[in-house]
Coordinates of C-alpha atoms (C1' of nucleotides) in Angstrom, one line a residue:
Chain Q
X163 CA -15.3 2.6 18.3
X164 CA -18.3 3.3 16.0
X165 CA -19.3 4.2 12.5
X166 CA -17.1 7.0 11.2
X167 CA -19.0 10.2 10.5
X168 CA -19.3 11.4 6.9
X169 CA -20.4 15.0 7.2
X170 CA -19.6 17.3 4.4
X171 CA -15.9 17.8 4.1
X172 CA -15.1 14.6 6.0
X173 CA -13.0 12.0 4.4
X174 CA -14.7 8.9 3.1
X175 CA -15.3 6.2 5.8
X176 CA -12.8 3.8 4.3
X177 CA -10.2 6.6 4.3
X178 CA -10.8 7.4 8.0
X179 CA -10.7 3.7 9.0
X180 CA -7.4 3.2 7.1
X181 CA -6.0 6.2 8.9
X182 CA -7.0 4.7 12.3
X183 CA -5.6 1.3 11.4
X184 CA -2.4 2.9 10.2
X185 CA -2.0 4.8 13.5
X186 CA -2.5 1.5 15.4
X187 CA 0.2 -0.1 13.3
X188 CA 2.6 2.8 13.8
X189 CA 1.9 2.7 17.6
X190 CA 2.7 -1.0 17.7
X191 CA -0.8 -2.1 18.7
X192 CA -0.5 -4.4 15.6
X193 CA 3.1 -5.3 15.4
X194 CA 5.0 -6.4 12.4
X195 CA 4.1 -10.0 11.8
X196 CA 0.8 -9.8 13.6
X197 CA -2.5 -10.5 11.9
X198 CA -5.0 -7.6 11.9
X199 CA -8.5 -8.4 13.0
X200 CA -10.5 -10.2 10.4
X201 CA -12.7 -8.3 8.0
X202 CA -15.7 -9.5 9.8
X203 CA -14.4 -8.3 13.2
X204 CA -13.5 -4.9 11.7
X205 CA -17.0 -4.6 10.2
X206 CA -18.4 -5.1 13.7
X207 CA -16.0 -2.8 15.3
X208 CA -16.6 0.1 13.0
X209 CA -20.2 -0.8 12.2
X210 CA -19.7 -0.6 8.4
X211 CA -20.1 -2.9 5.5
X212 CA -17.5 -5.4 4.3
X213 CA -16.9 -3.3 1.2
X214 CA -15.8 -0.3 3.3
X215 CA -13.4 -2.4 5.3
X216 CA -12.0 -4.0 2.2
X217 CA -11.4 -0.5 0.7
X218 CA -9.6 0.5 3.9
X219 CA -7.5 -2.6 3.9
X220 CA -6.8 -2.1 0.2
X221 CA -5.3 1.3 1.0
X222 CA -3.1 -0.3 3.7
X223 CA -2.0 -2.9 1.2
X224 CA -1.2 -0.4 -1.4
X225 CA 0.7 1.6 1.2
X226 CA 2.9 -1.4 1.8
X227 CA 1.9 -1.8 5.5
X228 CA -0.1 -5.0 5.1
X229 CA -0.1 -8.1 3.0
X230 CA -3.4 -9.9 2.5
X231 CA -3.8 -13.5 1.9
X232 CA -7.0 -15.5 1.1
X233 CA -7.8 -17.9 3.9
X234 CA -5.1 -16.5 6.1
X235 CA -5.8 -12.9 6.9
X236 CA -4.1 -9.5 6.7
X237 CA -0.6 -9.5 8.1
X238 CA 1.4 -6.4 9.1
X239 CA 4.6 -6.3 7.1
X240 CA 5.8 -2.7 7.9
X241 CA 5.0 0.0 10.4
X242 CA 5.9 3.0 8.3
X243 CA 4.5 4.1 5.0
X244 CA 7.2 4.0 2.3
X245 CA 5.6 6.6 0.2
X246 CA 7.4 6.3 -3.1
X247 CA 8.3 9.1 -5.3
X248 CA 9.5 8.0 -8.7
X249 CA 11.4 9.7 -11.5
X250 CA 11.1 7.6 -14.5
X251 CA 12.3 7.9 -18.1
X252 CA 11.7 5.9 -21.2
X253 CA 15.3 5.5 -22.1
X254 CA 18.7 6.4 -20.8
X255 CA 18.9 9.1 -23.4
X256 CA 16.6 11.2 -21.3
X257 CA 19.2 11.1 -18.6
X258 CA 21.5 13.4 -20.5
X259 CA 19.0 16.1 -21.1
X260 CA 20.4 17.2 -24.4
X261 CA 18.9 16.7 -27.8
X262 CA 19.4 13.4 -29.6
X263 CA 20.9 14.9 -32.7
X264 CA 24.0 16.2 -30.9
X265 CA 27.5 15.0 -32.1
X266 CA 30.3 13.5 -30.1
X267 CA 33.6 14.7 -31.5
X268 CA 36.4 12.4 -30.4
X269 CA 39.8 13.9 -29.5
X270 CA 41.6 10.8 -28.1
X271 CA 41.2 7.0 -27.9
X272 CA 43.6 4.8 -26.0
X273 CA 44.0 2.1 -23.3
X274 CA 44.7 3.7 -20.0
X275 CA 44.7 3.1 -16.3
X276 CA 42.1 5.6 -15.0
X277 CA 43.5 8.7 -13.2
X278 CA 43.0 9.3 -9.5
X279 CA 39.9 11.4 -10.0
X280 CA 37.9 8.4 -11.3
X281 CA 39.4 5.6 -9.3
X282 CA 37.1 5.9 -6.3
X283 CA 34.3 5.1 -8.6
X284 CA 35.9 1.9 -9.9
X285 CA 36.3 -0.3 -6.8
X286 CA 38.4 -3.3 -7.3
X287 CA 39.0 -2.6 -11.0
X288 CA 40.8 0.6 -10.4
X289 CA 44.2 -0.7 -11.3
X290 CA 43.3 -2.2 -14.6
X291 CA 43.5 -0.6 -18.0
X292 CA 40.2 0.7 -19.5
X293 CA 39.5 1.9 -23.0
X294 CA 39.7 5.7 -22.7
X295 CA 37.8 7.9 -25.0
X296 CA 37.9 11.7 -24.8
X297 CA 35.8 14.2 -26.7
X298 CA 33.5 17.1 -26.9
X299 CA 29.8 16.8 -27.4
X300 CA 28.5 19.5 -29.8
X301 CA 25.1 20.7 -30.8
X302 CA 23.8 19.5 -34.1
X303 CA 25.4 22.5 -35.8
X304 CA 28.7 20.8 -35.2
X305 CA 30.0 23.9 -33.5
X306 CA 28.4 24.8 -30.2
X307 CA 30.0 22.8 -27.4
X308 CA 27.7 21.2 -24.8
X309 CA 30.2 19.3 -22.7
X310 CA 33.7 17.9 -22.5
X311 CA 33.7 14.2 -21.7
X312 CA 36.1 11.5 -20.6
X313 CA 34.8 8.0 -21.0
X314 CA 36.2 4.8 -19.5
X315 CA 35.0 1.6 -21.1
X316 CA 35.4 -1.8 -19.6
X317 CA 38.2 -3.5 -21.6
X318 CA 35.9 -6.5 -22.4
X319 CA 34.4 -4.2 -24.9
X320 CA 37.6 -2.8 -26.4
X321 CA 36.6 -4.1 -29.8
X322 CA 34.4 -1.1 -30.3
X323 CA 37.4 1.2 -30.6
X324 CA 37.1 0.8 -34.4
X325 CA 33.5 1.8 -34.4
X326 CA 34.0 4.9 -32.3
X327 CA 34.8 7.5 -35.1
X328 CA 31.3 6.9 -36.4
X329 CA 29.5 7.2 -33.1
X330 CA 26.5 9.5 -33.6
X331 CA 24.6 8.3 -30.6
X332 CA 25.9 7.2 -27.3
X333 CA 28.8 4.8 -26.5
X334 CA 26.9 2.6 -24.1
X335 CA 24.3 2.0 -26.8
X336 CA 27.1 0.9 -29.1
X337 CA 28.3 -1.5 -26.4
X338 CA 24.8 -2.9 -25.9
X339 CA 24.3 -3.5 -29.6
X340 CA 27.8 -4.9 -30.3
X341 CA 28.1 -7.1 -27.3
X342 CA 24.4 -7.9 -26.5
X343 CA 24.8 -6.7 -22.9
X344 CA 22.2 -4.6 -21.2
X345 CA 22.6 -1.7 -18.9
X346 CA 20.6 -2.6 -15.8
X347 CA 21.6 0.2 -13.4
X348 CA 23.1 3.7 -13.6
X349 CA 24.6 5.7 -10.9
X350 CA 24.8 9.4 -11.5
X351 CA 26.4 12.1 -9.5
X352 CA 26.3 15.9 -10.1
X353 CA 28.4 18.5 -8.5
X354 CA 29.8 21.9 -9.4
X355 CA 33.5 22.8 -9.6
X356 CA 36.0 25.0 -11.5
X357 CA 36.7 23.5 -14.9
X358 CA 40.3 22.5 -15.8
X359 CA 42.1 24.7 -18.4
X360 CA 42.4 21.9 -20.9
X361 CA 38.7 21.2 -20.9
X362 CA 37.8 24.9 -20.9
X363 CA 39.9 25.4 -23.9
X364 CA 38.2 22.6 -25.8
X365 CA 34.9 24.2 -25.0
X366 CA 36.0 27.5 -26.4
X367 CA 36.8 29.4 -23.3
X368 CA 40.2 31.0 -22.5
X369 CA 39.3 31.9 -19.0
X370 CA 38.8 29.8 -16.0
X371 CA 35.1 28.9 -15.9
X372 CA 32.9 26.8 -13.7
X373 CA 31.5 23.5 -14.6
X374 CA 28.8 21.1 -13.6
X375 CA 30.5 17.8 -13.5
X376 CA 28.3 14.8 -14.1
X377 CA 29.7 11.3 -13.5
X378 CA 27.7 8.3 -14.6
X379 CA 28.5 4.7 -14.0
X380 CA 26.7 2.1 -16.1
X381 CA 26.3 -1.4 -14.6
X382 CA 25.4 -4.6 -16.4
X383 CA 23.3 -7.4 -15.2
X384 CA 25.9 -9.0 -13.0
X385 CA 26.7 -5.7 -11.3
X386 CA 29.9 -5.2 -13.4
X387 CA 30.8 -1.7 -14.5
X388 CA 30.4 -1.4 -18.2
X389 CA 31.4 2.2 -18.6
X390 CA 32.1 5.4 -16.7
X391 CA 31.7 8.8 -18.2
X392 CA 32.9 12.0 -16.6
X393 CA 31.2 15.0 -18.3
X394 CA 32.0 18.7 -17.7
X395 CA 29.2 21.1 -18.7
X396 CA 29.8 24.9 -18.7
X397 CA 27.8 26.0 -15.7
X398 CA 26.2 28.9 -17.5
X399 CA 24.7 26.6 -20.0
X400 CA 23.6 23.7 -17.9
X401 CA 20.7 22.8 -15.8
X402 CA 19.3 19.5 -14.8
X403 CA 15.6 19.0 -14.4
X404 CA 13.6 16.1 -13.0
X405 CA 10.0 15.4 -12.4
X406 CA 9.0 13.1 -9.5
X407 CA 5.6 11.6 -9.2
X408 CA 4.0 9.9 -6.3
X409 CA 3.2 6.3 -6.9
X410 CA 1.0 4.0 -4.9
X411 CA -1.0 5.1 -1.9
X412 CA -1.0 8.6 -0.6
X413 CA 1.1 9.4 2.4
X414 CA -0.4 9.3 5.8
X415 CA -0.1 12.0 8.3
Chain Y
X15 CA -18.1 -9.0 -27.0
X16 CA -19.6 -11.1 -24.2
X17 CA -19.1 -12.1 -20.6
X18 CA -15.5 -13.2 -20.1
X19 CA -15.2 -16.8 -19.1
X20 CA -13.9 -17.7 -15.7
X21 CA -13.0 -21.4 -16.0
X22 CA -10.4 -22.8 -13.6
X23 CA -7.0 -21.1 -14.3
X24 CA -8.5 -18.2 -16.1
X25 CA -7.8 -14.7 -14.9
X26 CA -10.6 -12.9 -13.0
X27 CA -13.1 -11.2 -15.3
X28 CA -12.0 -7.7 -14.3
X29 CA -8.4 -8.6 -15.2
X30 CA -9.4 -9.9 -18.6
X31 CA -11.4 -6.8 -19.3
X32 CA -8.6 -4.5 -18.3
X33 CA -6.3 -6.4 -20.6
X34 CA -8.8 -5.9 -23.5
X35 CA -9.2 -2.2 -22.8
X36 CA -5.4 -1.8 -22.5
X37 CA -5.0 -3.4 -25.9
X38 CA -7.6 -1.1 -27.4
X39 CA -5.8 1.9 -26.0
X40 CA -2.4 0.7 -27.3
X41 CA -4.0 0.2 -30.8
X42 CA -5.4 3.7 -30.8
X43 CA -9.0 2.7 -30.7
X44 CA -9.2 4.9 -27.7
X45 CA -6.7 7.7 -28.3
X46 CA -5.0 9.9 -25.8
X47 CA -7.5 12.5 -24.7
X48 CA -10.6 10.3 -25.7
X49 CA -13.1 9.3 -23.1
X50 CA -13.6 5.6 -22.7
X51 CA -17.2 4.2 -22.9
X52 CA -19.1 4.9 -19.7
X53 CA -19.2 2.3 -16.9
X54 CA -22.8 1.5 -17.9
X55 CA -21.9 1.0 -21.6
X56 CA -19.0 -1.3 -20.7
X57 CA -21.3 -3.3 -18.3
X58 CA -23.6 -3.8 -21.3
X59 CA -20.8 -4.7 -23.7
X60 CA -19.2 -7.3 -21.4
X61 CA -22.4 -8.4 -19.7
X62 CA -20.9 -8.0 -16.2
X63 CA -21.7 -6.0 -13.1
X64 CA -20.6 -2.5 -12.5
X65 CA -18.3 -3.7 -9.8
X66 CA -16.3 -5.8 -12.3
X67 CA -16.0 -2.8 -14.7
X68 CA -14.9 -0.5 -11.9
X69 CA -12.2 -3.0 -10.9
X70 CA -11.0 -3.2 -14.5
X71 CA -10.9 0.6 -14.8
X72 CA -9.1 0.8 -11.4
X73 CA -6.4 -1.3 -12.9
X74 CA -6.1 1.0 -15.9
X75 CA -6.0 4.0 -13.6
X76 CA -3.2 2.4 -11.4
X77 CA -1.3 1.6 -14.6
X78 CA -1.3 5.3 -15.5
X79 CA -3.3 4.8 -18.7
X80 CA -6.5 6.4 -17.6
X81 CA -7.7 9.2 -15.3
X82 CA -11.2 9.0 -13.9
X83 CA -13.3 11.9 -12.9
X84 CA -16.6 11.9 -11.2
X85 CA -19.4 13.3 -13.6
X86 CA -17.0 13.4 -16.5
X87 CA -15.8 10.0 -17.4
X88 CA -12.6 8.0 -17.9
X89 CA -10.1 9.8 -20.0
X90 CA -7.1 8.1 -21.7
X91 CA -3.9 9.9 -20.6
X92 CA -1.3 7.5 -22.0
X93 CA -1.2 4.7 -24.5
X94 CA 1.8 2.9 -23.1
X95 CA 2.6 1.6 -19.7
X96 CA 5.5 4.0 -18.9
X97 CA 9.0 3.7 -17.6
X98 CA 12.0 1.8 -18.3
X99 CA 14.5 3.4 -16.0
X100 CA 13.3 4.4 -12.6
X101 CA 14.8 6.5 -9.8
X102 CA 12.7 6.0 -6.7
X103 CA 12.8 7.1 -3.1
X104 CA 10.8 6.2 -0.1
X105 CA 10.0 9.7 0.8
X106 CA 10.6 13.2 -0.4
X107 CA 13.2 13.6 2.4
X108 CA 15.5 11.5 0.3
X109 CA 15.3 14.2 -2.4
X110 CA 17.2 16.6 -0.3
X111 CA 20.1 14.3 0.3
X112 CA 21.0 15.6 3.7
X113 CA 20.4 13.9 7.0
X114 CA 17.0 14.0 8.6
X115 CA 18.3 15.5 11.8
X116 CA 19.2 18.8 10.2
X117 CA 17.7 22.1 11.5
X118 CA 16.0 24.9 9.5
X119 CA 16.8 28.2 11.1
X120 CA 14.3 30.8 10.0
X121 CA 15.4 34.4 9.2
X122 CA 12.2 35.9 7.8
X123 CA 8.5 35.2 7.4
X124 CA 6.2 37.5 5.5
X125 CA 3.6 37.7 2.7
X126 CA 5.3 38.6 -0.5
X127 CA 4.9 38.7 -4.2
X128 CA 7.7 36.5 -5.5
X129 CA 10.7 38.2 -7.1
X130 CA 11.4 37.9 -10.8
X131 CA 13.8 35.0 -10.3
X132 CA 11.0 32.8 -9.2
X133 CA 8.2 34.1 -11.3
X134 CA 8.8 31.9 -14.4
X135 CA 8.1 28.9 -12.2
X136 CA 4.7 30.1 -11.0
X137 CA 2.7 30.4 -14.1
X138 CA -0.6 32.2 -13.7
X139 CA -0.1 32.7 -10.0
X140 CA 3.0 34.8 -10.4
X141 CA 1.4 38.1 -9.4
X142 CA -0.2 36.9 -6.2
X143 CA 1.3 37.1 -2.7
X144 CA 2.8 34.0 -1.2
X145 CA 3.8 33.2 2.3
X146 CA 7.6 33.8 2.1
X147 CA 9.9 31.9 4.5
X148 CA 13.6 32.4 4.4
X149 CA 16.3 30.6 6.4
X150 CA 19.4 28.5 6.7
X151 CA 19.5 24.8 7.0
X152 CA 22.1 23.6 9.4
X153 CA 23.7 20.3 10.4
X154 CA 22.4 18.7 13.6
X155 CA 25.2 20.5 15.4
X156 CA 23.2 23.7 14.8
X157 CA 26.2 25.4 13.4
X158 CA 27.4 24.0 10.1
X159 CA 25.4 25.5 7.3
X160 CA 24.1 23.3 4.5
X161 CA 22.1 25.6 2.4
X162 CA 20.3 29.0 2.2
X163 CA 16.7 28.7 1.3
X164 CA 13.8 30.8 0.1
X165 CA 10.5 29.1 0.4
X166 CA 7.2 30.4 -1.2
X167 CA 4.1 28.8 0.2
X168 CA 0.7 29.0 -1.5
X169 CA -1.3 31.5 0.5
X170 CA -4.0 29.0 1.1
X171 CA -1.8 27.6 3.7
X172 CA -0.7 30.8 5.4
X173 CA -2.1 29.5 8.6
X174 CA 1.1 27.5 9.2
X175 CA 3.0 30.7 9.7
X176 CA 2.5 30.2 13.4
X177 CA 3.9 26.7 13.3
X178 CA 7.0 27.6 11.5
X179 CA 9.3 28.4 14.4
X180 CA 9.0 24.9 15.6
X181 CA 9.7 23.3 12.2
X182 CA 12.2 20.5 12.7
X183 CA 11.3 18.6 9.6
X184 CA 10.2 20.0 6.3
X185 CA 7.7 22.7 5.5
X186 CA 5.8 20.7 2.9
X187 CA 5.2 18.0 5.5
X188 CA 3.8 20.5 7.8
X189 CA 1.4 21.6 5.1
X190 CA 0.4 18.0 4.4
X191 CA -0.3 17.4 8.0
X192 CA -2.1 20.6 8.8
X193 CA -4.2 20.8 5.7
X194 CA -4.6 17.2 4.7
X195 CA -3.2 17.8 1.2
X196 CA -0.8 15.5 -0.5
X197 CA 2.2 16.3 -2.6
X198 CA 1.7 14.3 -5.8
X199 CA 4.4 15.7 -8.0
X200 CA 7.7 17.4 -7.6
X201 CA 9.7 19.3 -10.2
X202 CA 13.3 19.8 -9.4
X203 CA 15.9 21.8 -11.3
X204 CA 19.6 21.9 -10.5
X205 CA 22.1 24.4 -11.8
X206 CA 25.3 26.1 -10.7
X207 CA 25.8 29.8 -10.4
X208 CA 27.6 32.4 -8.3
X209 CA 26.0 32.9 -4.9
X210 CA 24.6 36.3 -3.9
X211 CA 26.4 38.1 -1.2
X212 CA 23.6 38.0 1.3
X213 CA 23.2 34.3 1.0
X214 CA 27.0 33.7 1.2
X215 CA 27.2 35.8 4.3
X216 CA 24.5 33.8 6.0
X217 CA 26.4 30.6 5.1
X218 CA 29.5 32.0 6.7
X219 CA 31.5 33.1 3.7
X220 CA 32.8 36.6 3.2
X221 CA 34.0 36.0 -0.3
X222 CA 32.0 35.4 -3.5
X223 CA 31.4 31.7 -3.8
X224 CA 29.7 29.4 -6.1
X225 CA 26.4 27.7 -5.4
X226 CA 24.5 24.8 -6.7
X227 CA 20.9 26.2 -6.9
X228 CA 18.2 23.7 -6.5
X229 CA 14.6 24.8 -7.2
X230 CA 11.8 22.5 -6.2
X231 CA 8.1 22.9 -7.0
X232 CA 5.6 20.8 -5.0
X233 CA 2.3 20.1 -6.7
X234 CA -0.9 18.9 -5.1
X235 CA -3.5 16.5 -6.5
X236 CA -5.2 19.1 -8.7
X237 CA -1.9 20.3 -10.2
X238 CA -1.8 23.4 -8.0
X239 CA 1.5 24.5 -6.8
X240 CA 1.7 24.1 -3.0
X241 CA 5.1 25.4 -2.4
X242 CA 8.3 26.4 -4.1
X243 CA 11.7 26.3 -2.5
X244 CA 14.9 27.8 -3.9
X245 CA 18.0 26.4 -2.2
X246 CA 21.6 27.6 -2.5
X247 CA 24.2 25.0 -1.5
X248 CA 27.9 26.0 -1.4
X249 CA 29.3 24.2 -4.4
X250 CA 32.2 22.7 -2.6
X251 CA 30.0 20.9 -0.2
X252 CA 27.3 19.7 -2.5
X253 CA 26.8 16.8 -4.7
X254 CA 23.7 15.1 -5.9
X255 CA 23.5 11.4 -6.5
X256 CA 20.9 9.2 -8.0
X257 CA 20.6 5.6 -8.8
X258 CA 18.5 4.4 -11.7
X259 CA 17.4 0.9 -12.2
X260 CA 15.9 -0.8 -15.2
X261 CA 12.3 -1.9 -14.7
X262 CA 10.2 -4.0 -17.0
X263 CA 11.2 -5.2 -20.4
X264 CA 14.6 -4.8 -21.8
X265 CA 15.3 -3.0 -25.0
X266 CA 14.7 0.4 -26.6
X267 CA 11.8 2.2 -28.0
Chain F
dT177 C1' 3.7 -38.7 17.6
dG178 C1' 3.0 -38.0 12.8
dG179 C1' 0.3 -38.0 8.6
dG180 C1' -4.0 -37.5 6.1
dT181 C1' -8.6 -35.8 5.5
dA182 C1' -12.6 -33.0 6.4
dA183 C1' -14.4 -28.9 8.3
dA184 C1' -14.0 -24.2 9.5
dT185 C1' -12.2 -19.8 8.6
dA186 C1' -10.7 -15.8 6.0
dT187 C1' -10.1 -13.4 1.9
dG188 C1' -11.2 -12.9 -3.3
dT189 C1' -14.7 -12.4 -7.1
dC190 C1' -18.9 -10.8 -8.5
dC191 C1' -23.8 -9.5 -8.3
dG192 C1' -27.5 -5.9 -7.6
dG193 C1' -29.0 -1.8 -5.5
dA194 C1' -29.2 3.1 -3.5
dC195 C1' -27.7 7.6 -2.7
dA196 C1' -24.0 11.4 -3.1
dA197 C1' -21.1 14.4 -5.5
dA198 C1' -18.9 16.3 -9.5
dT199 C1' -19.3 17.5 -14.3
dT200 C1' -21.7 18.2 -18.5
dT201 C1' -25.6 19.4 -21.1
dT202 C1' -29.9 21.6 -21.8
dA203 C1' -33.3 25.0 -21.5
dG204 C1' -34.8 29.6 -20.7
dG205 C1' -34.2 34.5 -20.2
dT206 C1' -32.1 38.8 -21.5
Chain T
dA263 C1' -24.9 35.5 -28.3
dC264 C1' -24.2 35.0 -23.5
dC265 C1' -25.3 33.8 -18.9
dT266 C1' -27.6 31.2 -15.3
dA267 C1' -30.1 27.7 -13.3
dA268 C1' -31.9 23.2 -13.7
dA269 C1' -31.7 18.6 -15.3
dA270 C1' -29.1 14.8 -16.9
dT271 C1' -25.1 12.2 -16.8
dT272 C1' -21.1 9.9 -14.9
dT273 C1' -18.3 8.4 -11.4
dG274 C1' -17.6 7.8 -6.1
dT275 C1' -19.3 5.9 -1.6
dC276 C1' -21.5 2.4 0.7
dC277 C1' -24.8 -1.3 1.6
dG278 C1' -26.1 -6.4 1.6
dG279 C1' -25.6 -10.8 -0.4
dA280 C1' -23.7 -15.1 -2.6
dC281 C1' -20.3 -18.3 -4.0
dA282 C1' -15.2 -19.5 -4.9
dT283 C1' -10.7 -20.2 -3.3
dA284 C1' -6.8 -20.6 -0.3
dT285 C1' -5.3 -21.4 4.3
dT286 C1' -5.7 -23.0 8.9
dT287 C1' -7.6 -25.9 12.4
dA288 C1' -9.6 -30.0 14.1
dC289 C1' -10.1 -34.8 14.2
dC290 C1' -9.1 -39.5 13.4
dC291 C1' -6.1 -43.4 12.6
dA292 C1' -1.8 -46.0 12.5

DNA sequence: TGGGTAAATATGTCCGGACAAATTTTAGGT
DNA sequence: ACCTAAAATTTGTCCGGACATATTTACCCA
């Protein structure tokens, strides 16, 4: 092995070296748990400065293949690059993708054992009663429907039933504020299906229309389900957008 | 301002300087869009080497606060370290939510100016020809259809046309490998609509069915669109799931 | 054989320098 | 006023060096 060439259009040396080392790791020449050759040895092998080797190893570290430890060396911890793509949002409100000044008009509130549609999402708590809230989310004009929603709230928080008529924002936010719990995880599932007659009627349609159904489960810190919401959006008025960005090191070929 | 101290237990100098610069950005001393002082000026201000300043600025870059450009300077692009809720995946393959052993059966390849449906997603490049690839993605059994896809590939990469018959994986990966480019960002949009007759037929249905249409745009490092894919999934066989996890501090903006 | 200490090893921080490459600014010409 | 080319500026790559710090190894003694 010798000094990598850096003719016009070539990758930087440290980039080429990190590609070579990555390939060796992937091929098992350096197995998971093994130490890579020391910086000094790699400098000799590739005939480059220590700086260049350190940049190459930094890339391997950022890629998650290697962990470096002072006095110890560079240990292989993975043999594939977990290139991460990340969709992030500043708050859960961004998850809904409708404006923050929309209104939730409640049509029913009661304790209820969830119907079969929802039970698969509840696990062991499927047979217990939940605080059921039903309603229509409207644009700020108070008239244009956005979605029909069924919300199941963990009965630990049934005390918020009295606050619900005044809910301008979101129910889970109400729970967080009233009970000091925090939503740590959210599972969301999107699918398309024909909308039920009842829901369609509430959304102002007398014919059978299609819906995009969005189910969201909100989990607390201990993994307990705080709330489940089942939302039906008219298909012709719904789209769901997300932006993913690469984080960390670039993917290797 | 002077050389940061490095007594025992102190943070490294570059870490201290990046903290100071982060605070200035958050306070608006360097606003979004502003250029930070040059490396040279910062070396003078903090009385440290260029290496130390570059390490500090690297940290700001990795945190997403700053973008550095050779010949131009270091521009503030954000004044807060982003993200509370994060949906992450190890590779873009996870975005598709079908198994990795599926097969893409190609039905057409040609240069083409994209049709009106796609043009809003192309911006200034809407009038130019793209390499058009059309096909059906099948389960590993080679028979069960998953989705009908139209793919528009930036004509810079038209050389991959010859590789396409053998594409077992994904087209963007082929582009990455062949041209050494990297997908940095992806925009995805999901909506439901009736499926066109042609697509439905290719998916084995003689009646008018509903589809979940998923449009994805893949961007390279310079913000250029590398590829667009328009995928039609039969609604009854499609669902899209995501898991979001809280990261960083609790609480709301 | 086990424990403690010193020495050796390997990476981390930081310095200074040089040249390359990309971008911006300046100067000159039409 | 606009355009083009050259010069200046700013960051990127890479070199060599020194000292600090964390870990591992070697050695000695009970």
